[in-house]
PDB file of C-alpha atoms and ligand atoms in Angstrom:
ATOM      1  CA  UNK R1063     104.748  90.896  82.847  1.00  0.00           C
ATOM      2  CA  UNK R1064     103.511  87.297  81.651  1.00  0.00           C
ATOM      3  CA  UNK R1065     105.490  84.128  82.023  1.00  0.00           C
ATOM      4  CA  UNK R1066     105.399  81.892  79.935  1.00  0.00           C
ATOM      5  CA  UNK R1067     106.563  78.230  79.610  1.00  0.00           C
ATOM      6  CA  UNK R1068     106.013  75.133  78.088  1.00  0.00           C
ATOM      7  CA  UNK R1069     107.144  71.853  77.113  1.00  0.00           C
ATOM      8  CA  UNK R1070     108.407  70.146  73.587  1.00  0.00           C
ATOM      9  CA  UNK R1071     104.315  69.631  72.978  1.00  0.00           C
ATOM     10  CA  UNK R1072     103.288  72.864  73.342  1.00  0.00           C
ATOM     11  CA  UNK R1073     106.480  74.761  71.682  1.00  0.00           C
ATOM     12  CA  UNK R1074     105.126  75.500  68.507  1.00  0.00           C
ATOM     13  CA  UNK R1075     101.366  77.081  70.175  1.00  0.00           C
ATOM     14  CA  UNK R1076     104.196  78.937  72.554  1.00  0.00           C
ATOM     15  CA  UNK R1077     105.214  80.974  69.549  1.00  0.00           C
ATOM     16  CA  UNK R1078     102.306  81.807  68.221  1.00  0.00           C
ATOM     17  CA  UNK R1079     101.266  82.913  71.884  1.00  0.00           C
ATOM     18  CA  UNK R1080     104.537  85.373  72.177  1.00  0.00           C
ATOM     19  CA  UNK R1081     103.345  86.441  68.473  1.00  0.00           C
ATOM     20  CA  UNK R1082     100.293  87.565  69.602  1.00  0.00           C
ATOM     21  CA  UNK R1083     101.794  89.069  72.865  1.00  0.00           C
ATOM     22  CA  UNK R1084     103.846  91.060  70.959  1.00  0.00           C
ATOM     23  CA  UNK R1085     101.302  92.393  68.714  1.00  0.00           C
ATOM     24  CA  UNK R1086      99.171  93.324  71.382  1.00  0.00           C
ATOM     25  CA  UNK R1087     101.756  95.237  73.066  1.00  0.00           C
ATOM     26  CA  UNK R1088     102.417  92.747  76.236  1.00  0.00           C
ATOM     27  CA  UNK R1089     105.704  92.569  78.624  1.00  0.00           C
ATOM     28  CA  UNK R1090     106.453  88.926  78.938  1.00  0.00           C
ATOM     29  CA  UNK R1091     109.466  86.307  79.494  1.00  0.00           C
ATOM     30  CA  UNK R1092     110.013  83.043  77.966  1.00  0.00           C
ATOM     31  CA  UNK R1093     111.203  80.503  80.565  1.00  0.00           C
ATOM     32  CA  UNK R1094     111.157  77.771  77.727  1.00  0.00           C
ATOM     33  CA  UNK R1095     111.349  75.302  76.487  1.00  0.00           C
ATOM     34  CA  UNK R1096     113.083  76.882  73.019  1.00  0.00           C
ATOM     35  CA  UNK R1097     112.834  73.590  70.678  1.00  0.00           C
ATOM     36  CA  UNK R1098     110.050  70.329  70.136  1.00  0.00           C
ATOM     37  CA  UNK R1099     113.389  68.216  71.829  1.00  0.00           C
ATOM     38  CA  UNK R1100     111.731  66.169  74.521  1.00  0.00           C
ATOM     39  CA  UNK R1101     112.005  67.545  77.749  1.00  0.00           C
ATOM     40  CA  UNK R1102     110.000  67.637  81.334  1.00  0.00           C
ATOM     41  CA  UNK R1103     107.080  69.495  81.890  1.00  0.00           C
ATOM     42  CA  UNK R1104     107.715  70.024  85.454  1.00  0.00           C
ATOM     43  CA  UNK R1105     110.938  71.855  85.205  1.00  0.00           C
ATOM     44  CA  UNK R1106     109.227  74.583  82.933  1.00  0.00           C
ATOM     45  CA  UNK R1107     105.573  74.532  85.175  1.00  0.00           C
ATOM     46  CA  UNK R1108     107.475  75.257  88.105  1.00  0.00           C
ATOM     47  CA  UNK R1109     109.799  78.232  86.636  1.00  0.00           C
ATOM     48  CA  UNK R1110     106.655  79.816  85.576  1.00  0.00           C
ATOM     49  CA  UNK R1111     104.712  79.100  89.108  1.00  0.00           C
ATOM     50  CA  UNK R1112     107.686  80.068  90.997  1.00  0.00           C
ATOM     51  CA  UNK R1113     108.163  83.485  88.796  1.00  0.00           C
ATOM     52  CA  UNK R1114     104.136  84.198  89.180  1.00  0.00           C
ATOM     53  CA  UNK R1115     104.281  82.925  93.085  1.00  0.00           C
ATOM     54  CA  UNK R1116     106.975  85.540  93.687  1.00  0.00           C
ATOM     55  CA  UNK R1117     105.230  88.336  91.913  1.00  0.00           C
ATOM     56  CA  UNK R1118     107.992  88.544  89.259  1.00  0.00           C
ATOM     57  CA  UNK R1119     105.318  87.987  87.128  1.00  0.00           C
ATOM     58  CA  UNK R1120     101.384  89.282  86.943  1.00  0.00           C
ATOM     59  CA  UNK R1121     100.381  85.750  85.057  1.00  0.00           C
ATOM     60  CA  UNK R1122     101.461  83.277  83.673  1.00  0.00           C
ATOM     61  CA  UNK R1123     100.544  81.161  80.442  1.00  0.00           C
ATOM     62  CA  UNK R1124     101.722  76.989  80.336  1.00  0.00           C
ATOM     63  CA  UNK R1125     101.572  74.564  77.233  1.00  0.00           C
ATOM     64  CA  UNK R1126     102.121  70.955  77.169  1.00  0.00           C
ATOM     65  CA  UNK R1127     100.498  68.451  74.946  1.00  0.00           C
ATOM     66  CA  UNK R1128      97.350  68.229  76.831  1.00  0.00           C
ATOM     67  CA  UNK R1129      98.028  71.448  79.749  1.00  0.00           C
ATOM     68  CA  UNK R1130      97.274  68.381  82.254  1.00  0.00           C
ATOM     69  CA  UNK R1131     100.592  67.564  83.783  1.00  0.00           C
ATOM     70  CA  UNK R1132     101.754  71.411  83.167  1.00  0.00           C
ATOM     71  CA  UNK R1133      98.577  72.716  85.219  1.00  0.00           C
ATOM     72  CA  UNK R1134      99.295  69.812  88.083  1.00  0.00           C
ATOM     73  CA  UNK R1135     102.827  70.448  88.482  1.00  0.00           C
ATOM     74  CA  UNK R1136     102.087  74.489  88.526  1.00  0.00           C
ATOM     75  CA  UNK R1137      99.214  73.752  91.144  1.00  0.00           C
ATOM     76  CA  UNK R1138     102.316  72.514  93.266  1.00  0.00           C
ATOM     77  CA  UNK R1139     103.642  75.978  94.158  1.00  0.00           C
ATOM     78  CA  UNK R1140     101.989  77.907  97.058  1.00  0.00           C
ATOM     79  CA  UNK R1141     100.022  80.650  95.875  1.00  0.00           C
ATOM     80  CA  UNK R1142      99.511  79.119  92.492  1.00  0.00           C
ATOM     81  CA  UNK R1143      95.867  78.940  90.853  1.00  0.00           C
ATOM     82  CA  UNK R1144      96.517  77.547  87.586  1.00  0.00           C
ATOM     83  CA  UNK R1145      93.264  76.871  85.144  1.00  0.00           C
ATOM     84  CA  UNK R1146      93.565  74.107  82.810  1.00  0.00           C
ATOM     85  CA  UNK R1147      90.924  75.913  80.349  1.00  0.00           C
ATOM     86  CA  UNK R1148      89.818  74.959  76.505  1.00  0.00           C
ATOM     87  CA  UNK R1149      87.045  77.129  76.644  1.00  0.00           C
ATOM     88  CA  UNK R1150      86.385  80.891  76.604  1.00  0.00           C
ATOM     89  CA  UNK R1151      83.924  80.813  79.537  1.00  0.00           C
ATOM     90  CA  UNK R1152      85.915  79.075  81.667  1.00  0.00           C
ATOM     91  CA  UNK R1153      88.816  81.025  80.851  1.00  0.00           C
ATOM     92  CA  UNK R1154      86.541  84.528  82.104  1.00  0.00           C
ATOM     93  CA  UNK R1155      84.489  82.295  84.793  1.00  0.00           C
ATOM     94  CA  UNK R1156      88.346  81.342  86.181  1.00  0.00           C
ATOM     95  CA  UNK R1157      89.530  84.808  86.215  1.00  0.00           C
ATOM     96  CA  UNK R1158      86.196  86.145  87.577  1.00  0.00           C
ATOM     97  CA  UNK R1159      85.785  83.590  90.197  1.00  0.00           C
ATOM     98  CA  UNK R1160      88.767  82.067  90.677  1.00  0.00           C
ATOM     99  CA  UNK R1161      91.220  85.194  90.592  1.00  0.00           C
ATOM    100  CA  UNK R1162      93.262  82.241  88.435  1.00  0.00           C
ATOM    101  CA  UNK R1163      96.701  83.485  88.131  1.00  0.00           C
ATOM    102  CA  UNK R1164      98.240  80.974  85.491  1.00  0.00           C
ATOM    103  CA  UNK R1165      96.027  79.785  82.515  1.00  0.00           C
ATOM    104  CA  UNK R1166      97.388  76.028  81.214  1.00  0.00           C
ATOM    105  CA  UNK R1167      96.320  74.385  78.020  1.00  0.00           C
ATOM    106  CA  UNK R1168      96.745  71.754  75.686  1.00  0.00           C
ATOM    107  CA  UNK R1169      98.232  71.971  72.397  1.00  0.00           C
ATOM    108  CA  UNK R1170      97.334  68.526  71.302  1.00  0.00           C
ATOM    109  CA  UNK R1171      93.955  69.122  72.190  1.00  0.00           C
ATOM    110  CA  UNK R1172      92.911  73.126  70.966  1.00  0.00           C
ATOM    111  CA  UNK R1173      93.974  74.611  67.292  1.00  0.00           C
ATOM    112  CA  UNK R1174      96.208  77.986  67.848  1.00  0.00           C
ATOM    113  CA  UNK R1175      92.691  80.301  66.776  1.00  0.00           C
ATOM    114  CA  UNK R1176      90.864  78.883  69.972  1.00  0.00           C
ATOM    115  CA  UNK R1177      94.058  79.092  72.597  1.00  0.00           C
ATOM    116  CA  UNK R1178      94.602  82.990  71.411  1.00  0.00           C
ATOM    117  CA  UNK R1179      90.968  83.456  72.095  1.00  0.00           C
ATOM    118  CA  UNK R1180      91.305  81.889  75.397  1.00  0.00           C
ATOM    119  CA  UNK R1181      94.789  84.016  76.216  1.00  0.00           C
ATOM    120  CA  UNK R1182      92.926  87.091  75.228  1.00  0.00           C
ATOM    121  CA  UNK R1183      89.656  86.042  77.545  1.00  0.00           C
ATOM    122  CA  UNK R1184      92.074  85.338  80.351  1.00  0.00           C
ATOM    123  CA  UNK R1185      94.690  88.408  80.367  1.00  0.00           C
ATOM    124  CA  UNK R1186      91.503  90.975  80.205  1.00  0.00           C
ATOM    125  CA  UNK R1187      89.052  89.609  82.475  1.00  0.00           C
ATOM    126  CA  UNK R1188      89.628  90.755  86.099  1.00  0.00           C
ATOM    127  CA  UNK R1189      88.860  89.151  88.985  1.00  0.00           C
ATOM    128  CA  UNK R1190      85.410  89.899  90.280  1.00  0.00           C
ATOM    129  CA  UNK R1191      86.466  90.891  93.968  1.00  0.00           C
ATOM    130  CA  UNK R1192      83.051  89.303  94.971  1.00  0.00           C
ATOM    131  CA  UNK R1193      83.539  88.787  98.902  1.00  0.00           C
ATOM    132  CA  UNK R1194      81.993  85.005  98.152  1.00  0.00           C
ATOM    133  CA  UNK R1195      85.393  84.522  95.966  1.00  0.00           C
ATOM    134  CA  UNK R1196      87.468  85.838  97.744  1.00  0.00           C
ATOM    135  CA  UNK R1197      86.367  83.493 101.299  1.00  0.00           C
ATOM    136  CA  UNK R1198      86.857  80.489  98.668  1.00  0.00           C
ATOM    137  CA  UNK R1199      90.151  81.645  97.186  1.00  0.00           C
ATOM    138  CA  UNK R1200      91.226  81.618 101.329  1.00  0.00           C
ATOM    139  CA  UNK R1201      89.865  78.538 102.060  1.00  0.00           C
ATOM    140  CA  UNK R1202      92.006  76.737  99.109  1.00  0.00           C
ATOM    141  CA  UNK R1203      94.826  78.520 100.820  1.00  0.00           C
ATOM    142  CA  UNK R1204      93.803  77.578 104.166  1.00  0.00           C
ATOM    143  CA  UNK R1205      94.568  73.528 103.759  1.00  0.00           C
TER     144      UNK R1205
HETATM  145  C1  LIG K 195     104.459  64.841  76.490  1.00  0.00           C
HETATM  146  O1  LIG K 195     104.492  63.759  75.642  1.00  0.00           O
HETATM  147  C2  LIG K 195     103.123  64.902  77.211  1.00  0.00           C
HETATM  148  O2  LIG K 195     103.032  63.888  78.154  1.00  0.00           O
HETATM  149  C3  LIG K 195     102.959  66.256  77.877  1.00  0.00           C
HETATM  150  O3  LIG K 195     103.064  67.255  76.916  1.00  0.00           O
HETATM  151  C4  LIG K 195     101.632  66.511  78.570  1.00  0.00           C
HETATM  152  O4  LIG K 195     100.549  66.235  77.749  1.00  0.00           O
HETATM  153  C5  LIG K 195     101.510  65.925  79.914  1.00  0.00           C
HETATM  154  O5  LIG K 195     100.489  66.094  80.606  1.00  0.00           O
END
């Protein structure tokens, strides 16, 4: 299942994400926001973090108006790796190096074509079990 959350800014790329999601057959759940009323990032990064953190969720997916603040508060929750990417390579380099578990991005900043490439990058790229990774995946742990 993919979580997914988000905050007035990133509503509207939200919707075309679930669109997609749907389409391509994915299990996910919307932890909000539901309008473009102003609200707090925070409250919907950390639903998402705590629902990925817990394994309620494989991954999760955050949108705010520049998936800054979203990706900061989400870093917040132990176990959380979350990838502020508006690129496709770093969206595969995160999942292949990183084993990044929530993707974050910026709806003020990317047009809806470029996020659904980056969603699609990011949900079917696995992690590259490389034993390198994995000793630097511990060591941000390890703090
Ligand atoms: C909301 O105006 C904006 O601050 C928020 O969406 C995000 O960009 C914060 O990092």
């Amino acid at each position: 299942m993919i979580a997914l959350g988000c905050d007035h800014a990133g509503f509207e790329l939200k919707q075309e994400i679930i669109q997609y999601l749907e389409e391509k057959g994915y299990a996910y759940q919307d932890y909000g926001c539901f309008s473009t009323e102003s609200v707090d990032y925070p409250d919907f990064a950390h639903a998402v973090a705590k629902a990925v953190a817990s394994h309620e969720a494989e991954q999760g997916i955050l949108i705010c108006g520049t998936g800054i603040g979203i990706s900061i508060a989400a870093n917040k929750v132990k176990g959380i790796r979350c990838a502020h990417c508006h690129d496709v390579f770093s969206a595969e380099a995160t999942r292949q190096h990183n084993d990044a578990n929530i993707l974050a991005m910026g709806a003020r900043v990317i047009g809806a074509g470029l996020a659904l490439k980056i969603v699609e990058t990011f949900l079917t790229t696995p992690f590259s079990e490389d034993p390198r990774h994995i000793r630097r995946i511990e060591k941000i742990e390890a703090v």
